[in-house]
């Protein structure tokens, strides 16, 4: 079953698409969650999808897909495309799919769904703590201040 968290005002098009594709009975729609409830809700899932496209915004201008960090922090295996920004967040061991490849996306979902995700999940959580936690970011900021002082 697919669970989608989004504001009801923004999901009408997606609900129509699910009906059109014949999967509406396998989609559970939930309201967007406040940040303090997100981790516990995400932890109830096996996989989380972040279908970024290899666009100028995601490749050149710079992006920070916070959802990926939320998923990793919650201990959920991430299904995302192999883009530099995602690879930097998830690490080299993450099983990412080829951008624009539906078959690669499907294969990645099947591989993750049918395997023990413990090592991938643990590596993601460790990476978030080491590189993206408040403690790690504060240390990085202090290092920048020392370098420019």
PDB file of N, CA, C and O in Angstrom, residues 30-95:
ATOM      1  N   UNK A  30      -3.260  10.814   3.528  1.00  0.00           N
ATOM      2  CA  UNK A  30      -3.185  11.364   4.882  1.00  0.00           C
ATOM      3  C   UNK A  30      -2.858  12.851   4.790  1.00  0.00           C
ATOM      4  O   UNK A  30      -2.128  13.269   3.895  1.00  0.00           O
ATOM      5  N   UNK A  31      -3.352  13.589   5.733  1.00  0.00           N
ATOM      6  CA  UNK A  31      -3.039  15.016   5.788  1.00  0.00           C
ATOM      7  C   UNK A  31      -1.555  15.202   6.090  1.00  0.00           C
ATOM      8  O   UNK A  31      -0.927  14.345   6.727  1.00  0.00           O
ATOM      9  N   UNK A  32      -1.007  16.298   5.646  1.00  0.00           N
ATOM     10  CA  UNK A  32       0.377  16.640   5.960  1.00  0.00           C
ATOM     11  C   UNK A  32       0.531  16.687   7.478  1.00  0.00           C
ATOM     12  O   UNK A  32      -0.395  17.070   8.191  1.00  0.00           O
ATOM     13  N   UNK A  33       1.687  16.284   7.939  1.00  0.00           N
ATOM     14  CA  UNK A  33       1.938  16.204   9.376  1.00  0.00           C
ATOM     15  C   UNK A  33       2.803  17.349   9.855  1.00  0.00           C
ATOM     16  O   UNK A  33       3.675  17.822   9.126  1.00  0.00           O
ATOM     17  N   UNK A  34       2.611  17.757  11.105  1.00  0.00           N
ATOM     18  CA  UNK A  34       3.527  18.749  11.675  1.00  0.00           C
ATOM     19  C   UNK A  34       4.895  18.097  11.876  1.00  0.00           C
ATOM     20  O   UNK A  34       4.990  16.871  12.046  1.00  0.00           O
ATOM     21  N   UNK A  35       5.952  18.889  11.838  1.00  0.00           N
ATOM     22  CA  UNK A  35       7.305  18.326  11.943  1.00  0.00           C
ATOM     23  C   UNK A  35       7.518  17.395  13.137  1.00  0.00           C
ATOM     24  O   UNK A  35       8.183  16.369  13.014  1.00  0.00           O
ATOM     25  N   UNK A  36       6.926  17.706  14.270  1.00  0.00           N
ATOM     26  CA  UNK A  36       7.153  16.884  15.460  1.00  0.00           C
ATOM     27  C   UNK A  36       6.495  15.506  15.371  1.00  0.00           C
ATOM     28  O   UNK A  36       6.869  14.592  16.102  1.00  0.00           O
ATOM     29  N   UNK A  37       5.551  15.311  14.471  1.00  0.00           N
ATOM     30  CA  UNK A  37       4.887  14.013  14.310  1.00  0.00           C
ATOM     31  C   UNK A  37       5.436  13.213  13.132  1.00  0.00           C
ATOM     32  O   UNK A  37       5.132  12.030  12.979  1.00  0.00           O
ATOM     33  N   UNK A  38       6.247  13.843  12.322  1.00  0.00           N
ATOM     34  CA  UNK A  38       6.689  13.222  11.076  1.00  0.00           C
ATOM     35  C   UNK A  38       7.549  11.978  11.281  1.00  0.00           C
ATOM     36  O   UNK A  38       7.315  10.940  10.664  1.00  0.00           O
ATOM     37  N   UNK A  39       8.542  12.055  12.137  1.00  0.00           N
ATOM     38  CA  UNK A  39       9.448  10.932  12.330  1.00  0.00           C
ATOM     39  C   UNK A  39       8.741   9.660  12.745  1.00  0.00           C
ATOM     40  O   UNK A  39       8.997   8.584  12.190  1.00  0.00           O
ATOM     41  N   UNK A  40       7.838   9.751  13.697  1.00  0.00           N
ATOM     42  CA  UNK A  40       7.112   8.566  14.165  1.00  0.00           C
ATOM     43  C   UNK A  40       6.234   7.991  13.060  1.00  0.00           C
ATOM     44  O   UNK A  40       6.138   6.770  12.913  1.00  0.00           O
ATOM     45  N   UNK A  41       5.605   8.850  12.277  1.00  0.00           N
ATOM     46  CA  UNK A  41       4.758   8.367  11.181  1.00  0.00           C
ATOM     47  C   UNK A  41       5.595   7.705  10.094  1.00  0.00           C
ATOM     48  O   UNK A  41       5.245   6.629   9.596  1.00  0.00           O
ATOM     49  N   UNK A  42       6.709   8.318   9.743  1.00  0.00           N
ATOM     50  CA  UNK A  42       7.568   7.743   8.704  1.00  0.00           C
ATOM     51  C   UNK A  42       8.146   6.399   9.138  1.00  0.00           C
ATOM     52  O   UNK A  42       8.292   5.486   8.318  1.00  0.00           O
ATOM     53  N   UNK A  43       8.475   6.267  10.396  1.00  0.00           N
ATOM     54  CA  UNK A  43       9.081   5.037  10.898  1.00  0.00           C
ATOM     55  C   UNK A  43       8.166   3.825  10.751  1.00  0.00           C
ATOM     56  O   UNK A  43       8.624   2.688  10.837  1.00  0.00           O
ATOM     57  N   UNK A  44       6.889   4.047  10.497  1.00  0.00           N
ATOM     58  CA  UNK A  44       5.934   2.954  10.317  1.00  0.00           C
ATOM     59  C   UNK A  44       5.990   2.359   8.909  1.00  0.00           C
ATOM     60  O   UNK A  44       5.310   1.388   8.614  1.00  0.00           O
ATOM     61  N   UNK A  45       6.797   2.950   8.036  1.00  0.00           N
ATOM     62  CA  UNK A  45       6.854   2.528   6.636  1.00  0.00           C
ATOM     63  C   UNK A  45       8.162   1.812   6.328  1.00  0.00           C
ATOM     64  O   UNK A  45       9.177   2.012   6.983  1.00  0.00           O
ATOM     65  N   UNK A  46       8.121   0.977   5.296  1.00  0.00           N
ATOM     66  CA  UNK A  46       9.299   0.230   4.882  1.00  0.00           C
ATOM     67  C   UNK A  46      10.179   1.016   3.922  1.00  0.00           C
ATOM     68  O   UNK A  46      11.393   0.919   3.953  1.00  0.00           O
ATOM     69  N   UNK A  47       9.550   1.765   3.022  1.00  0.00           N
ATOM     70  CA  UNK A  47      10.253   2.524   1.989  1.00  0.00           C
ATOM     71  C   UNK A  47       9.660   3.921   1.904  1.00  0.00           C
ATOM     72  O   UNK A  47       8.486   4.125   2.192  1.00  0.00           O
ATOM     73  N   UNK A  48      10.481   4.863   1.458  1.00  0.00           N
ATOM     74  CA  UNK A  48      10.010   6.227   1.229  1.00  0.00           C
ATOM     75  C   UNK A  48      10.542   6.692  -0.118  1.00  0.00           C
ATOM     76  O   UNK A  48      11.706   6.462  -0.454  1.00  0.00           O
ATOM     77  N   UNK A  49       9.702   7.332  -0.882  1.00  0.00           N
ATOM     78  CA  UNK A  49      10.038   7.741  -2.240  1.00  0.00           C
ATOM     79  C   UNK A  49      10.301   9.241  -2.323  1.00  0.00           C
ATOM     80  O   UNK A  49       9.537  10.043  -1.803  1.00  0.00           O
ATOM     81  N   UNK A  50      11.394   9.598  -2.994  1.00  0.00           N
ATOM     82  CA  UNK A  50      11.709  10.990  -3.301  1.00  0.00           C
ATOM     83  C   UNK A  50      12.068  11.041  -4.782  1.00  0.00           C
ATOM     84  O   UNK A  50      13.229  10.930  -5.170  1.00  0.00           O
ATOM     85  N   UNK A  51      11.055  11.205  -5.651  1.00  0.00           N
ATOM     86  CA  UNK A  51      11.283  11.120  -7.105  1.00  0.00           C
ATOM     87  C   UNK A  51      11.780  12.417  -7.731  1.00  0.00           C
ATOM     88  O   UNK A  51      11.131  13.000  -8.599  1.00  0.00           O
ATOM     89  N   UNK A  52      12.941  12.875  -7.315  1.00  0.00           N
ATOM     90  CA  UNK A  52      13.516  14.089  -7.900  1.00  0.00           C
ATOM     91  C   UNK A  52      13.849  13.857  -9.373  1.00  0.00           C
ATOM     92  O   UNK A  52      14.225  12.755  -9.764  1.00  0.00           O
ATOM     93  N   UNK A  53      13.737  14.902 -10.149  1.00  0.00           N
ATOM     94  CA  UNK A  53      14.116  14.810 -11.558  1.00  0.00           C
ATOM     95  C   UNK A  53      15.486  15.465 -11.755  1.00  0.00           C
ATOM     96  O   UNK A  53      15.863  16.374 -11.013  1.00  0.00           O
ATOM     97  N   UNK A  54      16.229  15.016 -12.747  1.00  0.00           N
ATOM     98  CA  UNK A  54      17.540  15.619 -13.011  1.00  0.00           C
ATOM     99  C   UNK A  54      17.379  16.949 -13.763  1.00  0.00           C
ATOM    100  O   UNK A  54      17.762  17.087 -14.908  1.00  0.00           O
ATOM    101  N   UNK A  55      16.798  17.904 -13.082  1.00  0.00           N
ATOM    102  CA  UNK A  55      16.535  19.219 -13.672  1.00  0.00           C
ATOM    103  C   UNK A  55      17.641  20.201 -13.295  1.00  0.00           C
ATOM    104  O   UNK A  55      18.487  19.919 -12.444  1.00  0.00           O
ATOM    105  N   UNK A  56      17.600  21.363 -13.911  1.00  0.00           N
ATOM    106  CA  UNK A  56      18.576  22.402 -13.583  1.00  0.00           C
ATOM    107  C   UNK A  56      18.521  22.739 -12.102  1.00  0.00           C
ATOM    108  O   UNK A  56      19.551  22.937 -11.460  1.00  0.00           O
ATOM    109  N   UNK A  57      17.329  22.792 -11.550  1.00  0.00           N
ATOM    110  CA  UNK A  57      17.162  23.106 -10.128  1.00  0.00           C
ATOM    111  C   UNK A  57      17.883  22.079  -9.253  1.00  0.00           C
ATOM    112  O   UNK A  57      18.499  22.421  -8.253  1.00  0.00           O
ATOM    113  N   UNK A  58      17.820  20.818  -9.638  1.00  0.00           N
ATOM    114  CA  UNK A  58      18.401  19.764  -8.812  1.00  0.00           C
ATOM    115  C   UNK A  58      19.852  19.431  -9.150  1.00  0.00           C
ATOM    116  O   UNK A  58      20.505  18.729  -8.393  1.00  0.00           O
ATOM    117  N   UNK A  59      20.330  19.919 -10.286  1.00  0.00           N
ATOM    118  CA  UNK A  59      21.696  19.612 -10.690  1.00  0.00           C
ATOM    119  C   UNK A  59      22.634  20.814 -10.692  1.00  0.00           C
ATOM    120  O   UNK A  59      23.827  20.670 -10.435  1.00  0.00           O
ATOM    121  N   UNK A  60      22.112  21.996 -11.015  1.00  0.00           N
ATOM    122  CA  UNK A  60      22.967  23.168 -11.192  1.00  0.00           C
ATOM    123  C   UNK A  60      22.750  24.212 -10.099  1.00  0.00           C
ATOM    124  O   UNK A  60      23.689  24.673  -9.465  1.00  0.00           O
ATOM    125  N   UNK A  61      21.500  24.597  -9.916  1.00  0.00           N
ATOM    126  CA  UNK A  61      21.193  25.693  -8.994  1.00  0.00           C
ATOM    127  C   UNK A  61      21.390  25.308  -7.534  1.00  0.00           C
ATOM    128  O   UNK A  61      21.643  26.143  -6.699  1.00  0.00           O
ATOM    129  N   UNK A  62      21.236  24.048  -7.249  1.00  0.00           N
ATOM    130  CA  UNK A  62      21.386  23.567  -5.882  1.00  0.00           C
ATOM    131  C   UNK A  62      20.044  23.314  -5.228  1.00  0.00           C
ATOM    132  O   UNK A  62      19.121  24.093  -5.371  1.00  0.00           O
ATOM    133  N   UNK A  63      19.953  22.212  -4.570  1.00  0.00           N
ATOM    134  CA  UNK A  63      18.732  21.877  -3.835  1.00  0.00           C
ATOM    135  C   UNK A  63      19.130  21.144  -2.571  1.00  0.00           C
ATOM    136  O   UNK A  63      20.261  20.673  -2.442  1.00  0.00           O
ATOM    137  N   UNK A  64      18.207  21.050  -1.658  1.00  0.00           N
ATOM    138  CA  UNK A  64      18.418  20.318  -0.414  1.00  0.00           C
ATOM    139  C   UNK A  64      17.137  19.559  -0.121  1.00  0.00           C
ATOM    140  O   UNK A  64      16.234  20.083   0.522  1.00  0.00           O
ATOM    141  N   UNK A  65      17.033  18.331  -0.620  1.00  0.00           N
ATOM    142  CA  UNK A  65      15.804  17.558  -0.412  1.00  0.00           C
ATOM    143  C   UNK A  65      15.674  17.088   1.042  1.00  0.00           C
ATOM    144  O   UNK A  65      16.087  15.988   1.406  1.00  0.00           O
ATOM    145  N   UNK A  66      15.106  17.955   1.854  1.00  0.00           N
ATOM    146  CA  UNK A  66      14.954  17.694   3.285  1.00  0.00           C
ATOM    147  C   UNK A  66      14.213  16.380   3.534  1.00  0.00           C
ATOM    148  O   UNK A  66      14.469  15.693   4.522  1.00  0.00           O
ATOM    149  N   UNK A  67      13.302  16.018   2.621  1.00  0.00           N
ATOM    150  CA  UNK A  67      12.566  14.760   2.794  1.00  0.00           C
ATOM    151  C   UNK A  67      13.525  13.582   2.919  1.00  0.00           C
ATOM    152  O   UNK A  67      13.283  12.663   3.698  1.00  0.00           O
ATOM    153  N   UNK A  68      14.604  13.596   2.147  1.00  0.00           N
ATOM    154  CA  UNK A  68      15.567  12.498   2.203  1.00  0.00           C
ATOM    155  C   UNK A  68      16.153  12.398   3.612  1.00  0.00           C
ATOM    156  O   UNK A  68      16.260  11.308   4.177  1.00  0.00           O
ATOM    157  N   UNK A  69      16.510  13.529   4.198  1.00  0.00           N
ATOM    158  CA  UNK A  69      17.034  13.517   5.567  1.00  0.00           C
ATOM    159  C   UNK A  69      15.977  13.033   6.558  1.00  0.00           C
ATOM    160  O   UNK A  69      16.290  12.272   7.481  1.00  0.00           O
ATOM    161  N   UNK A  70      14.729  13.472   6.366  1.00  0.00           N
ATOM    162  CA  UNK A  70      13.643  13.010   7.245  1.00  0.00           C
ATOM    163  C   UNK A  70      13.497  11.500   7.170  1.00  0.00           C
ATOM    164  O   UNK A  70      13.348  10.826   8.197  1.00  0.00           O
ATOM    165  N   UNK A  71      13.517  10.945   5.961  1.00  0.00           N
ATOM    166  CA  UNK A  71      13.378   9.502   5.770  1.00  0.00           C
ATOM    167  C   UNK A  71      14.542   8.753   6.420  1.00  0.00           C
ATOM    168  O   UNK A  71      14.342   7.773   7.141  1.00  0.00           O
ATOM    169  N   UNK A  72      15.763   9.212   6.146  1.00  0.00           N
ATOM    170  CA  UNK A  72      16.939   8.552   6.714  1.00  0.00           C
ATOM    171  C   UNK A  72      16.911   8.599   8.233  1.00  0.00           C
ATOM    172  O   UNK A  72      17.164   7.602   8.909  1.00  0.00           O
ATOM    173  N   UNK A  73      16.607   9.779   8.782  1.00  0.00           N
ATOM    174  CA  UNK A  73      16.574   9.950  10.231  1.00  0.00           C
ATOM    175  C   UNK A  73      15.538   9.022  10.869  1.00  0.00           C
ATOM    176  O   UNK A  73      15.752   8.482  11.951  1.00  0.00           O
ATOM    177  N   UNK A  74      14.404   8.817  10.183  1.00  0.00           N
ATOM    178  CA  UNK A  74      13.331   7.979  10.720  1.00  0.00           C
ATOM    179  C   UNK A  74      13.627   6.487  10.576  1.00  0.00           C
ATOM    180  O   UNK A  74      12.875   5.651  11.077  1.00  0.00           O
ATOM    181  N   UNK A  75      14.703   6.144   9.876  1.00  0.00           N
ATOM    182  CA  UNK A  75      15.050   4.743   9.714  1.00  0.00           C
ATOM    183  C   UNK A  75      14.286   4.053   8.603  1.00  0.00           C
ATOM    184  O   UNK A  75      13.990   2.860   8.682  1.00  0.00           O
ATOM    185  N   UNK A  76      13.996   4.796   7.551  1.00  0.00           N
ATOM    186  CA  UNK A  76      13.263   4.251   6.402  1.00  0.00           C
ATOM    187  C   UNK A  76      14.201   4.207   5.202  1.00  0.00           C
ATOM    188  O   UNK A  76      14.943   5.157   4.945  1.00  0.00           O
ATOM    189  N   UNK A  77      14.163   3.112   4.468  1.00  0.00           N
ATOM    190  CA  UNK A  77      14.971   3.006   3.255  1.00  0.00           C
ATOM    191  C   UNK A  77      14.451   3.990   2.215  1.00  0.00           C
ATOM    192  O   UNK A  77      13.243   4.099   2.005  1.00  0.00           O
ATOM    193  N   UNK A  78      15.354   4.705   1.574  1.00  0.00           N
ATOM    194  CA  UNK A  78      14.990   5.759   0.623  1.00  0.00           C
ATOM    195  C   UNK A  78      15.078   5.239  -0.805  1.00  0.00           C
ATOM    196  O   UNK A  78      16.078   4.656  -1.207  1.00  0.00           O
ATOM    197  N   UNK A  79      14.012   5.489  -1.555  1.00  0.00           N
ATOM    198  CA  UNK A  79      13.994   5.212  -2.985  1.00  0.00           C
ATOM    199  C   UNK A  79      14.095   6.570  -3.674  1.00  0.00           C
ATOM    200  O   UNK A  79      13.174   7.378  -3.606  1.00  0.00           O
ATOM    201  N   UNK A  80      15.240   6.830  -4.287  1.00  0.00           N
ATOM    202  CA  UNK A  80      15.491   8.127  -4.904  1.00  0.00           C
ATOM    203  C   UNK A  80      16.424   7.944  -6.099  1.00  0.00           C
ATOM    204  O   UNK A  80      17.129   6.939  -6.201  1.00  0.00           O
ATOM    205  N   UNK A  81      16.440   8.933  -6.989  1.00  0.00           N
ATOM    206  CA  UNK A  81      17.307   8.834  -8.157  1.00  0.00           C
ATOM    207  C   UNK A  81      18.770   9.100  -7.796  1.00  0.00           C
ATOM    208  O   UNK A  81      19.070   9.776  -6.821  1.00  0.00           O
ATOM    209  N   UNK A  82      19.649   8.561  -8.611  1.00  0.00           N
ATOM    210  CA  UNK A  82      21.080   8.749  -8.395  1.00  0.00           C
ATOM    211  C   UNK A  82      21.492  10.112  -8.949  1.00  0.00           C
ATOM    212  O   UNK A  82      21.985  10.236 -10.059  1.00  0.00           O
ATOM    213  N   UNK A  83      21.247  11.129  -8.139  1.00  0.00           N
ATOM    214  CA  UNK A  83      21.651  12.502  -8.437  1.00  0.00           C
ATOM    215  C   UNK A  83      22.742  12.872  -7.430  1.00  0.00           C
ATOM    216  O   UNK A  83      22.741  12.370  -6.303  1.00  0.00           O
ATOM    217  N   UNK A  84      23.665  13.760  -7.808  1.00  0.00           N
ATOM    218  CA  UNK A  84      24.748  14.114  -6.876  1.00  0.00           C
ATOM    219  C   UNK A  84      24.263  14.546  -5.497  1.00  0.00           C
ATOM    220  O   UNK A  84      24.827  14.127  -4.480  1.00  0.00           O
ATOM    221  N   UNK A  85      23.217  15.357  -5.428  1.00  0.00           N
ATOM    222  CA  UNK A  85      22.738  15.829  -4.131  1.00  0.00           C
ATOM    223  C   UNK A  85      22.191  14.679  -3.292  1.00  0.00           C
ATOM    224  O   UNK A  85      22.398  14.624  -2.081  1.00  0.00           O
ATOM    225  N   UNK A  86      21.520  13.730  -3.921  1.00  0.00           N
ATOM    226  CA  UNK A  86      20.988  12.583  -3.187  1.00  0.00           C
ATOM    227  C   UNK A  86      22.129  11.671  -2.749  1.00  0.00           C
ATOM    228  O   UNK A  86      22.176  11.208  -1.606  1.00  0.00           O
ATOM    229  N   UNK A  87      23.074  11.420  -3.634  1.00  0.00           N
ATOM    230  CA  UNK A  87      24.217  10.563  -3.312  1.00  0.00           C
ATOM    231  C   UNK A  87      25.009  11.165  -2.149  1.00  0.00           C
ATOM    232  O   UNK A  87      25.466  10.443  -1.261  1.00  0.00           O
ATOM    233  N   UNK A  88      25.159  12.486  -2.127  1.00  0.00           N
ATOM    234  CA  UNK A  88      25.879  13.142  -1.033  1.00  0.00           C
ATOM    235  C   UNK A  88      25.163  12.948   0.302  1.00  0.00           C
ATOM    236  O   UNK A  88      25.807  12.862   1.349  1.00  0.00           O
ATOM    237  N   UNK A  89      23.856  12.875   0.246  1.00  0.00           N
ATOM    238  CA  UNK A  89      23.080  12.708   1.477  1.00  0.00           C
ATOM    239  C   UNK A  89      23.002  11.252   1.922  1.00  0.00           C
ATOM    240  O   UNK A  89      23.076  10.966   3.105  1.00  0.00           O
ATOM    241  N   UNK A  90      22.834  10.348   0.977  1.00  0.00           N
ATOM    242  CA  UNK A  90      22.597   8.949   1.320  1.00  0.00           C
ATOM    243  C   UNK A  90      23.871   8.129   1.435  1.00  0.00           C
ATOM    244  O   UNK A  90      23.884   7.102   2.097  1.00  0.00           O
ATOM    245  N   UNK A  91      24.938   8.557   0.750  1.00  0.00           N
ATOM    246  CA  UNK A  91      26.197   7.833   0.799  1.00  0.00           C
ATOM    247  C   UNK A  91      26.326   6.822  -0.317  1.00  0.00           C
ATOM    248  O   UNK A  91      25.358   6.507  -1.011  1.00  0.00           O
ATOM    249  N   UNK A  92      27.529   6.300  -0.487  1.00  0.00           N
ATOM    250  CA  UNK A  92      27.809   5.408  -1.613  1.00  0.00           C
ATOM    251  C   UNK A  92      27.107   4.058  -1.542  1.00  0.00           C
ATOM    252  O   UNK A  92      26.937   3.395  -2.551  1.00  0.00           O
ATOM    253  N   UNK A  93      26.688   3.632  -0.348  1.00  0.00           N
ATOM    254  CA  UNK A  93      26.050   2.322  -0.214  1.00  0.00           C
ATOM    255  C   UNK A  93      24.556   2.335  -0.540  1.00  0.00           C
ATOM    256  O   UNK A  93      23.932   1.289  -0.631  1.00  0.00           O
ATOM    257  N   UNK A  94      23.987   3.501  -0.724  1.00  0.00           N
ATOM    258  CA  UNK A  94      22.542   3.600  -0.977  1.00  0.00           C
ATOM    259  C   UNK A  94      22.180   3.079  -2.365  1.00  0.00           C
ATOM    260  O   UNK A  94      22.831   3.414  -3.345  1.00  0.00           O
ATOM    261  N   UNK A  95      21.145   2.266  -2.444  1.00  0.00           N
ATOM    262  CA  UNK A  95      20.711   1.725  -3.742  1.00  0.00           C
ATOM    263  C   UNK A  95      19.778   2.715  -4.458  1.00  0.00           C
ATOM    264  O   UNK A  95      18.568   2.681  -4.285  1.00  0.00           O
TER     265      UNK A  95
END
